[in-house]
XYZ file of C-alpha atoms in Angstrom:
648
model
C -86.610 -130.409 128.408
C -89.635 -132.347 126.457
C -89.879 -135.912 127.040
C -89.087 -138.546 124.640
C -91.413 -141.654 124.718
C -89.794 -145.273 123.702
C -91.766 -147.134 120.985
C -90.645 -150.118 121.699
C -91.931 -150.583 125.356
C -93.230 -147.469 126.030
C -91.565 -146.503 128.708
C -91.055 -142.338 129.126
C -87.769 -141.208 129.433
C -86.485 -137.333 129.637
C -84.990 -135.534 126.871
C -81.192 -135.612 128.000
C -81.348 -139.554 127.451
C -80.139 -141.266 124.672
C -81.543 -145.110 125.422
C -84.292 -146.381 126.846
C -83.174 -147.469 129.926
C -85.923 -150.756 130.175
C -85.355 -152.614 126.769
C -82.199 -150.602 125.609
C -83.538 -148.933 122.425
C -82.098 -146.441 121.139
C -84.010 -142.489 120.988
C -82.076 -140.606 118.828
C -83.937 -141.460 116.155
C -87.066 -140.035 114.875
C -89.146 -143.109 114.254
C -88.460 -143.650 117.954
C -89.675 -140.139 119.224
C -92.205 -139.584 120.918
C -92.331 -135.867 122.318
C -95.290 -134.701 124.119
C -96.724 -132.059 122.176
C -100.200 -130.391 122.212
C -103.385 -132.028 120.066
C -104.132 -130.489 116.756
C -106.495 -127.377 117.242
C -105.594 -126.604 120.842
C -106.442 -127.819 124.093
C -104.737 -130.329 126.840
C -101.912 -131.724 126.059
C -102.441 -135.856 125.294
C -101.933 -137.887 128.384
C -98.761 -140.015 127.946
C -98.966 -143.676 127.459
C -98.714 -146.221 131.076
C -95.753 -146.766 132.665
C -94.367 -150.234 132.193
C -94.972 -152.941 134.990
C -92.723 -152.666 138.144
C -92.758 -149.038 138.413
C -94.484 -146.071 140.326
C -96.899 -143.916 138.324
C -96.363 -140.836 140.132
C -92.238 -140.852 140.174
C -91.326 -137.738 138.010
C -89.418 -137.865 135.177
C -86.892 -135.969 136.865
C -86.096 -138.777 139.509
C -85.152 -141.422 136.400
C -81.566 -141.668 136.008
C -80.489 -141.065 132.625
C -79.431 -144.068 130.962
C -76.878 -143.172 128.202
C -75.715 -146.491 127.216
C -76.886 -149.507 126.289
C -75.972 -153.075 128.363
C -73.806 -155.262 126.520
C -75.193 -158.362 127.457
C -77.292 -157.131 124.624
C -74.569 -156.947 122.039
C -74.224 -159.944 119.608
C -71.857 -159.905 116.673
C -72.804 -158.736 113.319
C -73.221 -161.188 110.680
C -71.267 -159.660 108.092
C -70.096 -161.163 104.317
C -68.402 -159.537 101.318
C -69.874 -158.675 97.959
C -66.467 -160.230 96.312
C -63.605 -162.288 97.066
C -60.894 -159.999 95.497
C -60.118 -156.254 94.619
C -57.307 -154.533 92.851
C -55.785 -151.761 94.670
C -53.239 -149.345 92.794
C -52.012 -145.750 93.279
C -54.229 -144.261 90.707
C -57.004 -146.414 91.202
C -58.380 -147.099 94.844
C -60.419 -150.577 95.240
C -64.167 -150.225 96.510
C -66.193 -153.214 97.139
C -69.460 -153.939 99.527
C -70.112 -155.838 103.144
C -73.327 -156.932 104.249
C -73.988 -156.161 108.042
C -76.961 -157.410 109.368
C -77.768 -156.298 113.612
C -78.742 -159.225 115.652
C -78.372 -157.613 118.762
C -81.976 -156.226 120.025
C -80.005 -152.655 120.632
C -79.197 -150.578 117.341
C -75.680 -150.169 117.272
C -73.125 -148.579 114.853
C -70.345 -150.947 113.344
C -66.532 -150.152 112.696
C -65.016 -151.926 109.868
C -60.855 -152.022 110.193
C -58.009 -153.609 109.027
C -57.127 -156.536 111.525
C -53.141 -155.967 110.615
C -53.240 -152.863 108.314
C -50.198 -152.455 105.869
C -48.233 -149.146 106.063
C -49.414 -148.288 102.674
C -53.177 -149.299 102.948
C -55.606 -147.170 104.111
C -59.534 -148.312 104.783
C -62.513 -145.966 104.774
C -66.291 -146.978 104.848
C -69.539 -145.125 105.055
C -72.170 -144.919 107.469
C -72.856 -148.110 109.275
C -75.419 -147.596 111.865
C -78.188 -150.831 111.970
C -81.266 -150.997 113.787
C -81.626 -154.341 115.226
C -82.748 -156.926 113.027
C -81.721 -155.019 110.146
C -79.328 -155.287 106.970
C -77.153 -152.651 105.240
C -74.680 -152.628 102.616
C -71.438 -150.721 103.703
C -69.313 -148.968 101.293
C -65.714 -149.999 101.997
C -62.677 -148.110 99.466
C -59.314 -149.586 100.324
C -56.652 -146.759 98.842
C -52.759 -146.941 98.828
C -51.030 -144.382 101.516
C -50.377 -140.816 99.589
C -46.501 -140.602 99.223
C -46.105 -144.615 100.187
C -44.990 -147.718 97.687
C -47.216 -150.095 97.189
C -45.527 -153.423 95.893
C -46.988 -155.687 93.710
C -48.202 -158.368 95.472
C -51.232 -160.603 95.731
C -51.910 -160.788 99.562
C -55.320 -161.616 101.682
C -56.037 -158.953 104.246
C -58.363 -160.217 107.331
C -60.718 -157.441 107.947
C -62.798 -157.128 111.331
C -66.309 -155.617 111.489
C -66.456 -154.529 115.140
C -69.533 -153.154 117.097
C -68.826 -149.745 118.693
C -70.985 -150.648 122.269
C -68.930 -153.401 122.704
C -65.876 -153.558 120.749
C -65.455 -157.767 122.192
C -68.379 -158.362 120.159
C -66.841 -158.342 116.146
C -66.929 -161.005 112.931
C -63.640 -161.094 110.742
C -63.776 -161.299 107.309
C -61.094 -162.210 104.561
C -60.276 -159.877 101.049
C -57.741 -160.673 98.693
C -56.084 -157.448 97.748
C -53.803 -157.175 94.306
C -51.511 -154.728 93.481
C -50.821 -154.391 89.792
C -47.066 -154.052 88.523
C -46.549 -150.722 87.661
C -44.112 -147.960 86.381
C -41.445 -147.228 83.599
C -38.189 -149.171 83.267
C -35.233 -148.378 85.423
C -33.368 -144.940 84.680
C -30.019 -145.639 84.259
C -26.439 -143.628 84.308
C -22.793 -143.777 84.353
C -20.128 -141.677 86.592
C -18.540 -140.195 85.145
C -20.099 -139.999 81.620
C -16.529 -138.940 80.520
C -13.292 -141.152 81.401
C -10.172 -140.226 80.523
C -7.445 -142.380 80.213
C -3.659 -141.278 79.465
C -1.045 -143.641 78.451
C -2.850 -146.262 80.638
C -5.660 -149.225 79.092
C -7.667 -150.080 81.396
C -10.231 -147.957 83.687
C -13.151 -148.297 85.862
C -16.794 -146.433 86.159
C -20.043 -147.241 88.141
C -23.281 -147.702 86.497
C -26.335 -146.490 88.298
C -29.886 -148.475 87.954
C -33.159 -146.230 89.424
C -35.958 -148.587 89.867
C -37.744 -146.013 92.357
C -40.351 -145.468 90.152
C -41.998 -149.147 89.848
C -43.459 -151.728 92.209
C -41.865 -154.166 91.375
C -38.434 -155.815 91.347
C -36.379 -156.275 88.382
C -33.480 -158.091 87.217
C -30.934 -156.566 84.610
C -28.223 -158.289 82.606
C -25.599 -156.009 81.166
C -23.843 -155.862 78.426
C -21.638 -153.465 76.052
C -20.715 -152.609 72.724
C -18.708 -150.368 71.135
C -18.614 -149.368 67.629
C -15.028 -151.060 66.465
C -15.615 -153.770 69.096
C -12.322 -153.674 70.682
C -13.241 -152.445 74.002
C -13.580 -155.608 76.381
C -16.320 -155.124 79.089
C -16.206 -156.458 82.345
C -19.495 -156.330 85.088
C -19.150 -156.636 88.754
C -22.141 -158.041 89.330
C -22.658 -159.275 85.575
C -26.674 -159.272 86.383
C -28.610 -156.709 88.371
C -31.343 -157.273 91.010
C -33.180 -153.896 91.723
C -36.065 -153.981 94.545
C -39.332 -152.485 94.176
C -38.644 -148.797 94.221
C -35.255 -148.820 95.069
C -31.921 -148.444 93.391
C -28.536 -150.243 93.241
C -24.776 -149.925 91.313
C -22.479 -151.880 88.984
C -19.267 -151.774 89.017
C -17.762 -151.468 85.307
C -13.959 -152.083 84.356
C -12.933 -152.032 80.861
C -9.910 -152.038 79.174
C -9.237 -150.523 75.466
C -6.608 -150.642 72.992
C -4.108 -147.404 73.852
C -3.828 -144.923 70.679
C -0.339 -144.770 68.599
C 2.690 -142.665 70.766
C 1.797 -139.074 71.219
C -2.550 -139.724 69.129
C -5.563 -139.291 70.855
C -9.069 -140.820 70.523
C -12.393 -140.940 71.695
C -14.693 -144.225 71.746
C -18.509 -144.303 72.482
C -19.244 -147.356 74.627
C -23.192 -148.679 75.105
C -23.939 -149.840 77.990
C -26.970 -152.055 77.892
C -29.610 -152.996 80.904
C -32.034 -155.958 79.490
C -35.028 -157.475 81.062
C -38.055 -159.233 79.532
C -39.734 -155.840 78.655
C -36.919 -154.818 77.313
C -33.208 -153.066 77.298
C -32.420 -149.848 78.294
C -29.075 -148.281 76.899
C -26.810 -145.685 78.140
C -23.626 -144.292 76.379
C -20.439 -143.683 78.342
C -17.425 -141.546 76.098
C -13.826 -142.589 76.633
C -11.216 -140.704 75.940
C -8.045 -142.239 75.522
C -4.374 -140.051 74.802
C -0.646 -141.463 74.505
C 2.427 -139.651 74.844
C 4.745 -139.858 72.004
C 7.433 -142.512 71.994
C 10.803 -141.855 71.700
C 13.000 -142.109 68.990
C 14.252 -145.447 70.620
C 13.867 -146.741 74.310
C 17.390 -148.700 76.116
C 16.653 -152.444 76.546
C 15.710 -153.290 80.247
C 17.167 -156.264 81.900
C 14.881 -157.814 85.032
C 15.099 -161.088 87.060
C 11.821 -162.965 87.532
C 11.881 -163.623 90.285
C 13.812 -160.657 91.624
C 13.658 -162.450 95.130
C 13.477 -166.077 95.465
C 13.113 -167.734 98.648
C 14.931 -170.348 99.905
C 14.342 -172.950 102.686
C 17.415 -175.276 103.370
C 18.800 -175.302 99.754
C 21.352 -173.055 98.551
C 20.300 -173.517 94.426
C 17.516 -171.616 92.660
C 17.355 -170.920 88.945
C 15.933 -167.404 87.710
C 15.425 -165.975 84.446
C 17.101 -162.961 82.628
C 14.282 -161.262 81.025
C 15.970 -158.659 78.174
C 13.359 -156.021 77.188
C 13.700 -154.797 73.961
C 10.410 -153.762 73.379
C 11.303 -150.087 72.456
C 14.446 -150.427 70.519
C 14.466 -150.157 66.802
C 16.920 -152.668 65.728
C 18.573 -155.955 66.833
C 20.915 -156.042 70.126
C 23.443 -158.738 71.155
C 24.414 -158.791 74.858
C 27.102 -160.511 76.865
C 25.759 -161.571 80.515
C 27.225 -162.010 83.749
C 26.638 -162.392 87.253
C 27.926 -160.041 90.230
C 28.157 -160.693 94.023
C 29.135 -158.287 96.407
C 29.605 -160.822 99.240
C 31.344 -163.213 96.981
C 29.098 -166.065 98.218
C 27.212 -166.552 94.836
C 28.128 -168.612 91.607
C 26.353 -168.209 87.991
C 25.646 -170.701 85.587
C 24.051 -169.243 82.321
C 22.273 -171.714 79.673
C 23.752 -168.552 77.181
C 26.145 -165.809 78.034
C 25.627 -164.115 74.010
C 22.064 -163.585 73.411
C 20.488 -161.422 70.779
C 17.217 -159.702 71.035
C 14.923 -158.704 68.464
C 13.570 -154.990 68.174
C 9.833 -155.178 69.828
C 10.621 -158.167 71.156
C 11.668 -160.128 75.047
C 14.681 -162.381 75.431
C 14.678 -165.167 78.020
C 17.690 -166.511 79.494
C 17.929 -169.360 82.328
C 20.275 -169.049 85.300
C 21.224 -171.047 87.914
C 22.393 -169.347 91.184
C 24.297 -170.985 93.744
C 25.191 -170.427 97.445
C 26.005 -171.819 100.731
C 23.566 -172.378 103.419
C 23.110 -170.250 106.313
C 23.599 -171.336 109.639
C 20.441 -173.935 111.124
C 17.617 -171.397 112.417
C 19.106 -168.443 110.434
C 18.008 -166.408 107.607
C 20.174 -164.164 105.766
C 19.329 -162.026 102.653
C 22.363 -161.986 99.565
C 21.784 -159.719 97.320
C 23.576 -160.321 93.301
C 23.412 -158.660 90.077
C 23.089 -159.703 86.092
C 24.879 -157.808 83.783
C 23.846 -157.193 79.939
C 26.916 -155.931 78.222
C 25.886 -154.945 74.881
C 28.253 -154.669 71.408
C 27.549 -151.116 71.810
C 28.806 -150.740 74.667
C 25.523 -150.057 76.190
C 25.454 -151.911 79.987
C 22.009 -152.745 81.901
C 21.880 -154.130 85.307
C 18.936 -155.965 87.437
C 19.425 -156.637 91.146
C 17.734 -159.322 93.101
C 18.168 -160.625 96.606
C 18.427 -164.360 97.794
C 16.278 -164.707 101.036
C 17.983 -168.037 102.848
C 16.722 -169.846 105.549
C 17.389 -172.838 106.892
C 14.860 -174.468 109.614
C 16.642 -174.996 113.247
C 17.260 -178.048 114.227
C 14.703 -179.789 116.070
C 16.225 -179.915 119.312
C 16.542 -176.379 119.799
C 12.370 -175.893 119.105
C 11.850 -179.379 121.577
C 10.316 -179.012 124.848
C 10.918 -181.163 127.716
C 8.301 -181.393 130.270
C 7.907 -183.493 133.721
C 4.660 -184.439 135.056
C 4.041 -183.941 138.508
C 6.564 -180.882 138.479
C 6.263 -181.863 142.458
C 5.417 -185.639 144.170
C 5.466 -186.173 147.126
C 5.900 -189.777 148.709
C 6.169 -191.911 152.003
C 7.987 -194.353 150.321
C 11.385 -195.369 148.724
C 9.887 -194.554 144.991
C 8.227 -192.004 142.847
C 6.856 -192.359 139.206
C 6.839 -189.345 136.664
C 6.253 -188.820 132.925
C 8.638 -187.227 130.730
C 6.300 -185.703 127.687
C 9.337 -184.673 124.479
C 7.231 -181.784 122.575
C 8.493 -181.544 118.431
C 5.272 -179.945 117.526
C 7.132 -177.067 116.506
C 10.134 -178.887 114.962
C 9.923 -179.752 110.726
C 12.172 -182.613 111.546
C 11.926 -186.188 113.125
C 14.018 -185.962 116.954
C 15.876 -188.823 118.037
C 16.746 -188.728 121.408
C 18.418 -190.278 124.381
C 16.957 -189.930 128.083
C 19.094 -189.648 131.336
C 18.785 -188.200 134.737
C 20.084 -187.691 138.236
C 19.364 -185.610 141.365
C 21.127 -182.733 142.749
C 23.177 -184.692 145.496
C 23.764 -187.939 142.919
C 21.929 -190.589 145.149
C 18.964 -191.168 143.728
C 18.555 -193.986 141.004
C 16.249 -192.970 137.582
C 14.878 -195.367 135.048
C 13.487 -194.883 132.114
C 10.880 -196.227 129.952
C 11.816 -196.443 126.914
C 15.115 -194.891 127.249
C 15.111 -193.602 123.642
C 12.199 -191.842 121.841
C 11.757 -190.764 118.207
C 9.408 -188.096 118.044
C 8.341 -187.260 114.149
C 7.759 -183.593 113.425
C 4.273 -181.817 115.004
C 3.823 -184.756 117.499
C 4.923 -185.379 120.746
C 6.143 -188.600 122.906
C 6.253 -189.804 126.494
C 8.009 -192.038 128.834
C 7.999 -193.309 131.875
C 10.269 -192.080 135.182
C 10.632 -194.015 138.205
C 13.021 -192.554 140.930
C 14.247 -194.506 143.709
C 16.229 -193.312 146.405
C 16.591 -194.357 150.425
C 14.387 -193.308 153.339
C 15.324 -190.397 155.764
C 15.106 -190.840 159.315
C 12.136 -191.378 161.316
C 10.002 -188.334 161.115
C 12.388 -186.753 158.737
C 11.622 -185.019 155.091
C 13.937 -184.197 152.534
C 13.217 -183.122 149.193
C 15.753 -183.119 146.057
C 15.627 -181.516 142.437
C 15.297 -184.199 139.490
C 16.875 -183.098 135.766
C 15.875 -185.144 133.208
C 18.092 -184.083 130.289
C 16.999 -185.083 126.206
C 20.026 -185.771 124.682
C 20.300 -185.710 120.456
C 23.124 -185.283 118.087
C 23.407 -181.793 117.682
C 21.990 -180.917 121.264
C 19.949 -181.372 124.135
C 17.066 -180.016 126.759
C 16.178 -180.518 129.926
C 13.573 -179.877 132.494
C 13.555 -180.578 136.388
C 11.020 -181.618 138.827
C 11.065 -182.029 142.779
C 11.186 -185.221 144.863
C 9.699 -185.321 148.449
C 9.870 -188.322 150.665
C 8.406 -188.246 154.121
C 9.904 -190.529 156.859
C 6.447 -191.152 159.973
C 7.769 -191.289 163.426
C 6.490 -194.415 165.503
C 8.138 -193.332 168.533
C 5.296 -192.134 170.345
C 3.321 -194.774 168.900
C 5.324 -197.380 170.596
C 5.762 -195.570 173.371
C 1.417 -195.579 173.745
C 2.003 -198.825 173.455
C 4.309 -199.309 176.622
C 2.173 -197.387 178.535
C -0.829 -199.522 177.784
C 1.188 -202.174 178.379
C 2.820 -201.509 181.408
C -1.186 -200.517 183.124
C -2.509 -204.024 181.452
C 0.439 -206.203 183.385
C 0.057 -203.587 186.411
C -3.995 -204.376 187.161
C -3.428 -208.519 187.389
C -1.163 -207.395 190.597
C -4.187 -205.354 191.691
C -6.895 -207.522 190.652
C -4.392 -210.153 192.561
C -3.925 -208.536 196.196
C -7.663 -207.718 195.874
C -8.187 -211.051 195.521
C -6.290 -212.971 198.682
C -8.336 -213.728 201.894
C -6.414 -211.471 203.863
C -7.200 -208.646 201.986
C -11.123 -209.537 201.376
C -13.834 -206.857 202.026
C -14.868 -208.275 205.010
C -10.730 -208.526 206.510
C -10.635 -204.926 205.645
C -13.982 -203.754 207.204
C -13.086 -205.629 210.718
C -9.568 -204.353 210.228
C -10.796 -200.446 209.839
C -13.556 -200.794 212.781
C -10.485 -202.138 214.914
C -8.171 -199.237 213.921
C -11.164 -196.832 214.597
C -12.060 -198.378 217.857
C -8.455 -198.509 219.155
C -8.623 -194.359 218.146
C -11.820 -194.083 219.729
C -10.609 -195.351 223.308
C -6.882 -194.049 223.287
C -5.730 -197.927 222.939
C -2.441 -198.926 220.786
C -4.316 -200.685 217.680
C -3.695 -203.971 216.603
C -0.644 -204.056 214.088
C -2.295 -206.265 211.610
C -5.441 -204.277 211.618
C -3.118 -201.251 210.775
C -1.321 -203.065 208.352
C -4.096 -204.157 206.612
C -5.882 -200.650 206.574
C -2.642 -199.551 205.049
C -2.789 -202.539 202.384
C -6.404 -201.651 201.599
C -5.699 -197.730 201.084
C -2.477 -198.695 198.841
C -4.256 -200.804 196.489
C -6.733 -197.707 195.950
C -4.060 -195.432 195.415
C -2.174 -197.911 192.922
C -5.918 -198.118 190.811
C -5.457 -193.853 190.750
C -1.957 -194.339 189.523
C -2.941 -197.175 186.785
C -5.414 -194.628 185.463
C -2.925 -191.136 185.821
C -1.116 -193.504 183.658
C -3.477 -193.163 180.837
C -3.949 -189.833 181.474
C -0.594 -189.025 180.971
C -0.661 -190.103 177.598
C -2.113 -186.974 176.464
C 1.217 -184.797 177.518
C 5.175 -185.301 177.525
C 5.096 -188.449 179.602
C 5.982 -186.736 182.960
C 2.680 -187.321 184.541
C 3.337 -191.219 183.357
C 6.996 -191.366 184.992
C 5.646 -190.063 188.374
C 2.128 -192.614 188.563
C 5.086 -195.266 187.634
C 7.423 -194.359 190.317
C 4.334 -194.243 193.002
C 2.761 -197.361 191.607
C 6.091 -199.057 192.161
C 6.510 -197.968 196.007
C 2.613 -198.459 196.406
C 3.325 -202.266 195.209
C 6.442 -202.303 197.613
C 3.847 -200.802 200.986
C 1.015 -203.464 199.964
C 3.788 -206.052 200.370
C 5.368 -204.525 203.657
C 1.556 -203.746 204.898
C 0.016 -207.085 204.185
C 3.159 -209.568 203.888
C 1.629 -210.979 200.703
C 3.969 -211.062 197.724
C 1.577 -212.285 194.899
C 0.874 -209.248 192.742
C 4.237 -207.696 193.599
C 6.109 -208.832 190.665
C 3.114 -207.950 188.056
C 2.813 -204.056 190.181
C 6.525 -203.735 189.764
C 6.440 -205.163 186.107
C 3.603 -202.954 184.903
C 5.685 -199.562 186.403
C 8.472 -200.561 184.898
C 7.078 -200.793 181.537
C 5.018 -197.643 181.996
C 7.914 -195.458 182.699
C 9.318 -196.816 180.412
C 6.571 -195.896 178.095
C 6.888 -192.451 179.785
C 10.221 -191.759 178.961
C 9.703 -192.473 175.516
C 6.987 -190.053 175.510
C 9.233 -187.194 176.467
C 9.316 -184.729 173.620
């Protein structure tokens, strides 16, 4: 393939290559081409120009690498700026304005121009952008709305970036206001049905529909109607109508209209009317209205309002007789009375003869009386009022009295102890007693007592009484106090505090623990100690006397040994006080199995006792020296003791 020469520096590069690979300039262009071709008029081809500094003359241009891309330490960012500030953008119309791109890189490079955060419905296309460096062009940039999306009206600035395509880091943003005009018609709008019928009834409902989907923009409708003999009254749920930008929404209608005369028809046109500020759109809904035809003349109907009066803790209500004589044709008189099937109910009527206009209602007061059901029941009675008319005519209307009467407010108390279980080394326990009327509609005067299952503990209250209003609760104070158990002993007992009030009473229970120590073995420790502390003097004593000195007892073991040595009967004293010597050790072992034994049943104490006491008796019959007798004999004494009480 031909070689293409760079312009810039000169340097030869082979046809394949798209930039020069010494100063970066691009080849693709023509004014940078420089293909070796043959002179004009034949002959050797023209020798191409030197190779730049730093490289070998004779390396073919097959050995260059082929540089296809530029470095982008040469890449600076465009400096770019907008022909105007602010477009319009519509669906018809797309916006096109112009951006000034000037290269300063010293590569030529081709720019991107994008939408930094593009809109769903904005599109952005521009024309050719490619710069040599150090030079300006004016791009072409149309901004059109989405095909098939809707474009609000709006007023909003879109940040656009103008981005280099060798290195995409190296990009300037810009800033366009973009408007979108308000556009389309007014909002279509409908009824369903377009027809209501109505038969022997006044009132009805429909649902208006409001289309907006064709415009931008949102709209707000007021509605209103009319009708031709005005007597159709119009209610809107909502009264005024917000419709987004190319959306929709409904209205509820209800209406009510005079009904026709028995057994006529008609038919009524009724506008509907949308209005905004550009205006009102109308829409005509036809409603046709039928009766059936009355009767020659309609009984009068006797009701109780109300049919069903409830009644908390009173027994006396007062109803009214309503007499409907709405579809008679003349005057009717009427004699009431009152009927009870239980024969718990009493009447007392402010008339008993009442006339009633034809087309007209007749009122009559009544006071109904009964008896109370019992506290925290409810019982329904059921009772009648008669309309006896001159006729001869009767009409009857039921009702029901619903009776309750609130329970007394002990049987809703609660009663609750607090610890349920205490436990105590002593002769006393404190509790609280918490009286719950939270539930109870009525203040609860009570009286507190107590006493334990086997009737020998004492309780005391504080305060003995409590009033408790209704929804609240109160609390007093417990103390039991009952006697001891044995040493080491625990008993436990139930408490029942019991609320006492007029009409009845609750109670709750708790448990009382009491925990007697046992100091037996404590003082029996103490014996022990005792008895080796009054035991050592003796010891410490015998140790002590000249006759039983260190020296005594050395000469006194060498004579024994010497006397065993030559076969000789040994002195007596020497033997006794070898025997003293070897006593006193054995009474130090006993003083300390002594202590030892205090870690077991005491057995091990009795028997260093027993042999402490006959070592103290030897020392005396070895030695003849009575001075720590009484303390060695003492101190056993007490130990076993001390021993004894140790056994388990």
């Amino acid at each position: 393939m031909a070689e293409r020469v760079c312009r810039t520096c000169g340097t030869p590069e082979n046809g394949e290559a798209a930039f020069c690979h010494v100063c970066d300039t691009y080849l693709g262009w023509s004014v940078n081409t420089n293909t070796a071709v043959p002179p004009p008029g034949g002959g050797a081809l023209a020798p191409p120009p030197p190779p730049p500094p730093g490289t070998r003359p004779d390396t073919p241009a097959q050995s260059r690498p082929p540089v296809d891309a530029p470095r982008r330490d040469r890449v600076l960012p465009p400096v770019a700026s907008l022909t105007q500030a602010e477009v319009v953008v519509s669906p018809e119309a797309p916006a096109t304005f112009e951006v000034s791109i000037k290269n300063d890189s010293t590569i030529v490079d081709a720019y991107e121009i994008q939408l930094a955060d593009p809109p769903s419905w904005l599109t952005l296309v521009h024309g050719e952008s490619n710069l040599l460096p150090a030079t300006v062009r004016t791009v072409l940039i149309t901004l059109a709305v989405r095909p098939g999306a809707v474009a609000i009206a709006q007023r909003v600035t879109m940040p656009i970036v103008v981005r280099s395509s060798v290195d995409p880091t190296q990009a300037t943003p810009l800033e366009i206001v973009v408007v979108v005009p308000r556009s389309g018609p007014q909002a279509v709008v409908s009824t369903h049905p377009q027809v209501i019928r109505l038969s022997d009834v006044t009132e009805g409902t429909f649902t208006l529909l409001l289309d907006n989907r064709a415009a931008n923009f949102a709209r707000r409708y007021h509605l209103s109607a009319s009708d031709p003999e005005d007597v159709v009254r119009v209610g809107f749920v909502p009264s005024a109508v917000d419709l987004p930008a190319g959306g929709s929404a409904e209205a509820a209608v209800r209406f009510t209209a005079p009904a026709p005369p028995p057994g006529k028809e008609v038919s009524r046109q009724l506008t509907i009317t949308a209005t905004d500020p550009e205006g009102s759109v109308p829409v005509t809904v036809t409603i046709a209205q039928s009766t059936a035809a009355a009767p020659d003349s309609l009984p009068v109907r006797v009701r109780l309002e109300p049919a069903a009066p409830a009644l908390v803790d009173t027994g006396v209500t007062a109803v009214n007789v309503v007499l409907d004589n709405r579809g008679g044709r003349s005057l009717v008189k009427f004699n009431l009375s009152g009927r009870d099937p239980g024969g718990k109910v009493r009447f007392q009527f402010d008339h008993t003869r009442v006339a009633v206009q034809a087309g007209t209602l007749g009122y009559v007061r009544v006071v109904v009386e009964t008896s109370l059901p019992p506290r925290g029941a409810s019982e329904s009675r059921p009772f009648s009022v008669t309309a006896l008319s001159d006729d001869g005519h009767e009409a009857e209307a039921t009702g029901t009295l619903e009776l309750s009467s609130r329970p007394d407010a002990i049987t809703t108390a609660a009663l609750h102890i607090h610890p349920e279980h205490l436990a105590t080394k002593g002769r006393k326990g404190s509790y609280t007693v918490d009286l719950d009327n939270r539930r109870g509609a009525e203040p609860l005067h009570v009286q507190l007592s107590g006493a334990d299952e086997y009737g020998t503990a004492r309780l005391a209250f504080q305060p003995a009484v409590l009033l408790v209003p209704p929804g609240q609760t109160a609390r007093a104070g417990l103390v039991v106090q009952n006697a001891r158990p044995a040493a080491g002993a625990t008993e436990s007992r139930r408490v029942q505090v019991r609320a006492t009030s007029a009409t009845g009473s609750v109670t709750a229970e708790a448990t009382f623990t009491q925990h007697a120590e046992n100091l037996r073995r404590l003082w029996a420790v103490l014996t022990v100690l005792l008895g080796v502390c009054v035991l050592l003097p003796g010891v410490i004593l015998w140790a002590m006397a000249p006759e039983l000195s260190n020296d005594t007892i050395e000469s006194a073991v060498n004579q024994v040994a010497d006397a065993a040595n030559t076969g000789q009967m040994p002195d007596p004293t020497a033997v006794g006080t070898t025997a003293a010597a070897a006593l006193l050790l054995l009474l130090m072992l006993c003083g300390g199995l002594m202590l030892l034994g205090l870690t077991g049943g005491g057995r091990m104490v009795r028997a260093a006792a027993i042999v402490a006491a006959v070592c103290g008796v030897g020392v005396l019959a070895a030695s003849g020296l009575a001075i720590g007798l009484p303390f060695v004999v003492g101190g056993a004494v007490l130990a076993f003791a001390g021993g004894v009480m140790l056994r388990r």
